[in-house]
Short mmCIF file of C-alpha atoms and ligand atoms in Angstrom, two decimals:
data_model
loop_
_atom_site.label_atom_id
_atom_site.label_comp_id
_atom_site.label_asym_id
_atom_site.label_seq_id
_atom_site.Cartn_x
_atom_site.Cartn_y
_atom_site.Cartn_z
CA MET A 1 72.10 16.73 -39.90
CA LYS A 2 71.29 18.71 -36.78
CA LYS A 3 68.43 17.83 -34.43
CA LEU A 4 66.57 20.97 -33.50
CA GLY A 5 63.54 21.69 -31.49
CA MET A 6 60.70 19.26 -30.87
CA ILE A 7 57.57 20.21 -32.91
CA TYR A 8 55.23 17.28 -31.80
CA GLU A 9 54.94 14.69 -29.11
CA GLY A 10 52.52 12.00 -29.63
CA LYS A 11 51.70 8.93 -27.64
CA ALA A 12 54.44 6.91 -29.08
CA LYS A 13 56.96 9.25 -30.80
CA LYS A 14 58.49 12.61 -30.76
CA VAL A 15 59.14 14.63 -33.94
CA PHE A 16 61.97 17.13 -34.18
CA LYS A 17 62.94 19.80 -36.64
CA THR A 18 66.24 19.66 -38.46
CA ASP A 19 68.39 22.27 -40.09
CA ASP A 20 66.74 21.17 -43.39
CA GLU A 21 63.18 22.31 -43.68
CA ASN A 22 62.42 19.25 -45.76
CA LEU A 23 63.43 16.76 -43.16
CA PHE A 24 62.32 15.87 -39.56
CA ILE A 25 63.79 13.36 -37.14
CA VAL A 26 61.23 10.91 -35.47
CA ASP A 27 62.30 9.51 -32.04
CA TYR A 28 60.34 6.43 -30.85
CA LYS A 29 59.30 6.01 -27.28
CA ASP A 30 58.66 2.91 -25.12
CA ASP A 31 55.40 4.45 -23.99
CA ALA A 32 52.32 2.38 -24.67
CA THR A 33 48.68 3.55 -24.59
CA ALA A 34 45.36 1.79 -25.42
CA PHE A 35 41.72 2.55 -25.38
CA ASN A 36 42.14 6.07 -26.48
CA GLY A 37 44.73 6.76 -23.76
CA LEU A 38 42.81 5.20 -20.79
CA LYS A 39 45.37 2.47 -20.42
CA LYS A 40 48.95 3.62 -20.08
CA GLY A 41 52.17 1.70 -19.65
CA GLN A 42 55.63 1.03 -20.96
CA ILE A 43 56.78 -1.70 -23.19
CA SER A 44 60.60 -1.93 -22.63
CA GLY A 45 62.52 -1.86 -25.93
CA LYS A 46 59.32 -1.10 -28.04
CA GLY A 47 60.69 2.15 -29.33
CA ALA A 48 63.72 0.46 -30.94
CA VAL A 49 61.54 -2.46 -32.26
CA ASN A 50 59.01 -0.26 -33.98
CA ASN A 51 61.63 2.12 -35.41
CA VAL A 52 63.74 -0.70 -36.96
CA MET A 53 60.73 -2.67 -38.14
CA ALA A 54 58.94 0.27 -39.58
CA ASN A 55 62.08 1.20 -41.54
CA ILE A 56 62.56 -2.33 -42.97
CA ILE A 57 58.87 -2.38 -44.04
CA PHE A 58 58.81 1.15 -45.51
CA GLN A 59 61.97 0.23 -47.58
CA MET A 60 60.20 -3.00 -48.76
CA LEU A 61 57.04 -0.85 -49.76
CA GLU A 62 59.26 1.63 -51.56
CA LYS A 63 60.51 -1.11 -53.88
CA LYS A 64 56.80 -2.01 -54.53
CA GLY A 65 56.10 1.50 -55.60
CA ILE A 66 54.75 3.15 -52.52
CA PRO A 67 56.34 6.48 -51.73
CA THR A 68 57.15 6.75 -48.03
CA HIS A 69 58.61 9.31 -45.62
CA PHE A 70 61.71 7.03 -44.78
CA VAL A 71 65.06 8.68 -45.48
CA GLU A 72 67.70 7.19 -43.19
CA GLN A 73 67.83 5.34 -39.79
CA LEU A 74 69.96 7.46 -37.49
CA SER A 75 70.03 5.29 -34.38
CA GLU A 76 68.13 2.56 -32.74
CA ARG A 77 65.20 4.81 -32.09
CA GLU A 78 65.77 7.75 -34.35
CA THR A 79 65.03 7.98 -38.10
CA LEU A 80 65.35 10.92 -40.44
CA VAL A 81 62.16 11.22 -42.50
CA THR A 82 60.70 13.67 -45.11
CA ALA A 83 58.80 16.47 -43.49
CA VAL A 84 55.05 16.20 -44.13
CA LYS A 85 51.75 17.55 -42.71
CA ILE A 86 49.85 14.42 -41.66
CA LEU A 87 46.40 14.11 -43.05
CA PRO A 88 44.03 13.94 -40.18
CA LEU A 89 42.90 10.36 -41.22
CA GLU A 90 43.72 6.95 -40.02
CA VAL A 91 43.33 4.36 -42.63
CA ILE A 92 42.40 0.99 -41.34
CA ILE A 93 42.36 -2.16 -43.47
CA ARG A 94 40.89 -5.40 -42.27
CA ASN A 95 41.34 -8.85 -43.63
CA VAL A 96 40.16 -10.78 -40.64
CA THR A 97 37.58 -9.58 -37.95
CA ALA A 98 38.94 -8.45 -34.59
CA GLY A 99 38.88 -5.67 -32.17
CA SER A 100 36.43 -2.68 -32.56
CA PHE A 101 35.06 -4.12 -35.84
CA SER A 102 33.97 -7.35 -34.00
CA LYS A 103 32.44 -5.32 -31.21
CA ARG A 104 30.70 -2.81 -33.48
CA TYR A 105 29.10 -5.35 -35.79
CA GLY A 106 28.69 -8.21 -33.40
CA VAL A 107 30.93 -10.55 -35.36
CA GLU A 108 33.20 -13.11 -33.53
CA GLU A 109 36.95 -12.37 -33.86
CA GLY A 110 38.85 -14.44 -36.38
CA ARG A 111 36.40 -14.54 -39.38
CA VAL A 112 38.20 -14.21 -42.54
CA LEU A 113 36.51 -11.44 -44.58
CA ALA A 114 35.17 -12.11 -48.08
CA ARG A 115 37.15 -9.04 -49.15
CA PRO A 116 39.32 -6.47 -47.47
CA ILE A 117 37.48 -3.53 -45.71
CA LEU A 118 38.94 -0.07 -45.77
CA GLU A 119 37.77 2.23 -43.04
CA PHE A 120 38.64 5.82 -42.09
CA SER A 121 38.78 7.40 -38.68
CA TYR A 122 39.05 11.09 -38.15
CA LYS A 123 42.36 11.55 -36.22
CA ASN A 124 41.06 13.53 -33.15
CA ASP A 125 41.94 12.21 -29.73
CA GLU A 126 39.25 14.38 -28.00
CA LEU A 127 36.58 12.81 -30.14
CA GLY A 128 38.04 9.30 -29.83
CA ASP A 129 38.94 9.05 -33.58
CA PRO A 130 35.41 8.68 -34.92
CA LEU A 131 34.76 6.51 -37.95
CA ILE A 132 34.05 8.58 -40.96
CA ASN A 133 33.48 7.81 -44.67
CA ASP A 134 34.49 9.43 -47.96
CA ASP A 135 31.54 11.98 -47.94
CA HIS A 136 32.62 13.16 -44.43
CA ILE A 137 36.29 13.49 -45.67
CA LEU A 138 35.36 15.51 -48.76
CA ALA A 139 32.60 17.65 -47.06
CA LEU A 140 34.77 18.59 -44.17
CA GLU A 141 37.77 19.09 -46.63
CA LEU A 142 40.08 16.82 -44.76
CA ALA A 143 41.51 15.75 -48.11
CA THR A 144 40.73 16.43 -51.87
CA GLU A 145 39.14 13.95 -53.98
CA GLU A 146 42.44 13.23 -55.75
CA GLU A 147 44.25 12.79 -52.39
CA LEU A 148 41.54 10.45 -51.11
CA GLU A 149 41.71 8.23 -54.24
CA GLU A 150 45.49 8.11 -53.95
CA VAL A 151 45.31 7.31 -50.29
CA LYS A 152 42.85 4.43 -51.02
CA ARG A 153 44.89 3.03 -53.95
CA TYR A 154 48.12 3.05 -51.88
CA SER A 155 46.42 1.44 -48.87
CA TYR A 156 45.22 -1.57 -50.84
CA ILE A 157 48.61 -2.00 -52.39
CA ILE A 158 50.14 -1.69 -48.94
CA ASN A 159 47.69 -4.45 -47.71
CA ASP A 160 48.61 -6.89 -50.62
CA ASN A 161 52.27 -6.41 -50.02
CA LEU A 162 52.17 -6.64 -46.28
CA LYS A 163 49.94 -9.68 -46.21
CA GLU A 164 52.46 -11.53 -48.33
CA PHE A 165 55.45 -10.30 -46.45
CA PHE A 166 54.07 -11.22 -43.04
CA LEU A 167 52.86 -14.66 -44.27
CA GLU A 168 56.37 -15.49 -45.42
CA ILE A 169 57.47 -15.07 -41.79
CA GLY A 170 54.66 -17.02 -40.37
CA LEU A 171 52.30 -14.22 -39.38
CA LYS A 172 48.74 -13.52 -40.42
CA LEU A 173 47.89 -9.93 -41.04
CA VAL A 174 44.55 -9.42 -39.42
CA ASP A 175 44.31 -5.74 -39.71
CA PHE A 176 46.49 -2.60 -39.60
CA LYS A 177 46.28 1.23 -39.62
CA VAL A 178 48.37 3.58 -41.64
CA GLU A 179 48.68 7.34 -41.99
CA PHE A 180 49.74 9.50 -44.86
CA GLY A 181 51.32 12.89 -45.10
CA LYS A 182 51.56 15.77 -47.57
CA GLN A 183 54.99 16.92 -48.70
CA MET A 184 55.64 20.58 -49.22
CA ASP A 185 55.14 20.09 -52.97
CA GLY A 186 51.75 18.46 -52.30
CA LYS A 187 52.76 14.87 -52.99
CA ILE A 188 51.11 12.25 -50.76
CA ILE A 189 53.47 9.75 -48.96
CA LEU A 190 53.13 7.08 -46.44
CA ALA A 191 54.14 8.37 -42.94
CA ASP A 192 53.89 7.30 -39.29
CA GLU A 193 54.83 3.72 -38.70
CA ILE A 194 53.95 0.12 -39.38
CA SER A 195 54.81 -2.08 -36.21
CA PRO A 196 53.13 -4.41 -33.79
CA ASP A 197 51.50 -1.19 -32.35
CA THR A 198 49.70 -0.69 -35.53
CA CYS A 199 49.01 -4.09 -36.97
CA ARG A 200 47.27 -7.10 -35.57
CA LEU A 201 49.55 -10.18 -36.41
CA TRP A 202 48.52 -13.61 -35.52
CA ASP A 203 51.03 -16.49 -35.64
CA ALA A 204 50.06 -18.40 -38.78
CA VAL A 205 50.34 -21.78 -37.06
CA THR A 206 48.99 -21.30 -33.47
CA ASN A 207 46.94 -18.14 -33.97
CA GLU A 208 48.76 -16.55 -30.93
CA LYS A 209 48.39 -12.82 -30.81
CA MET A 210 51.81 -11.22 -31.72
CA ASP A 211 50.98 -7.56 -31.43
CA LYS A 212 49.77 -4.81 -29.14
CA ASP A 213 46.76 -6.83 -28.06
CA ARG A 214 49.18 -8.56 -25.71
CA PHE A 215 49.34 -5.14 -23.84
CA ARG A 216 45.66 -4.14 -24.32
CA ARG A 217 44.42 -7.39 -23.07
CA ASP A 218 47.12 -8.23 -20.38
CA LEU A 219 48.17 -11.45 -22.21
CA GLY A 220 51.73 -11.39 -20.91
CA ASN A 221 55.10 -11.68 -22.65
CA VAL A 222 54.62 -8.26 -24.29
CA GLU A 223 58.31 -7.43 -24.73
CA GLU A 224 59.37 -10.88 -25.76
CA THR A 225 56.61 -10.87 -28.47
CA TYR A 226 57.71 -7.53 -30.00
CA GLN A 227 61.31 -8.92 -30.05
CA GLU A 228 60.13 -12.04 -31.75
CA VAL A 229 58.19 -10.11 -34.42
CA LEU A 230 61.21 -7.87 -35.11
CA SER A 231 63.62 -10.93 -35.36
CA ARG A 232 61.37 -12.47 -37.86
CA VAL A 233 61.06 -9.25 -39.91
CA GLN A 234 64.81 -8.78 -39.77
CA LYS A 235 65.54 -12.33 -40.99
CA LYS A 236 63.37 -11.57 -44.05
CA GLY A 237 64.01 -7.84 -44.47
N1 UDP B 301 45.11 1.03 -34.71
C1 UDP B 301 46.11 1.79 -34.44
N2 UDP B 301 45.80 3.04 -33.80
C2 UDP B 301 44.54 3.45 -33.44
C3 UDP B 301 43.53 2.66 -33.69
C4 UDP B 301 43.75 1.40 -34.34
O1 UDP B 301 47.19 1.57 -34.79
O2 UDP B 301 44.39 4.61 -33.03
C5 UDP B 301 45.24 -0.29 -35.35
C6 UDP B 301 45.08 -1.45 -34.35
O3 UDP B 301 46.31 -1.88 -33.74
C7 UDP B 301 44.59 -2.60 -35.27
C8 UDP B 301 43.74 -1.78 -36.33
O4 UDP B 301 44.28 -0.45 -36.37
O5 UDP B 301 45.71 -3.24 -35.90
C9 UDP B 301 42.21 -1.81 -36.12
O6 UDP B 301 41.94 -1.44 -34.93
P1 UDP B 301 40.44 -1.45 -34.21
O7 UDP B 301 39.64 -0.37 -34.97
O8 UDP B 301 40.03 -2.79 -34.25
O9 UDP B 301 40.65 -0.64 -32.87
P2 UDP B 301 41.11 -1.29 -31.42
O10 UDP B 301 40.40 -2.63 -31.29
O11 UDP B 301 42.48 -1.30 -31.41
O12 UDP B 301 40.41 -0.22 -30.62
#
């Protein structure tokens, strides 16, 4: 597989074309951003942690019936994936209150929700990824009704499987964000990544934060925490 020109550079990853139009290569970076890019830094080794961890989790989810973009890990930081067009939606699922939810609704962090909440944000950095609902998505034609239903159905299944997976390695899944893409034939599949950058994970015993909040909130031991999460995932995966 030949790595050709870069088609996209995001905050945490670069995406390259290949000599097969159905395949891209993603290359994970150590760059870290928070608060819509206001806070910038580096987390040494993060690119490799997120790549390897996302790949283990995507393979686990495939076995549970979720189609994903994962094809093959090429190196510590690079993975061959199915070429998709990313839907301009961030799907967030919350099991426990935290972060922007706690702020927005005035609820203390750490309250177990009576049922999971699914939220959508419109993926648009300039606008700061505003919260949107099903009507916004359909009226603005960001996805069709069928695509929206599929995205929601997959997201709840992903939540059930991730919650169980993480609990078995002593981590509580507080919330997470996923993104979906559309293959050339129109099929919707899970894309982007699932990692400590995109999930809130609290130690099941101590409630210690084991995710990007260590960077966002300057809690220290950022690199060590990412490595610890990966090593638990690797033991299980
Ligand atoms: N999240 C993400 N990318 C984003 C926004 C949120 O991966 O652009 C993840 C975040 O890590 C957390 C969950 O989605 O696990 C919910 O984040 P929240 O809406 O609370 O926003 P934050 O507090 O991170 O601003």
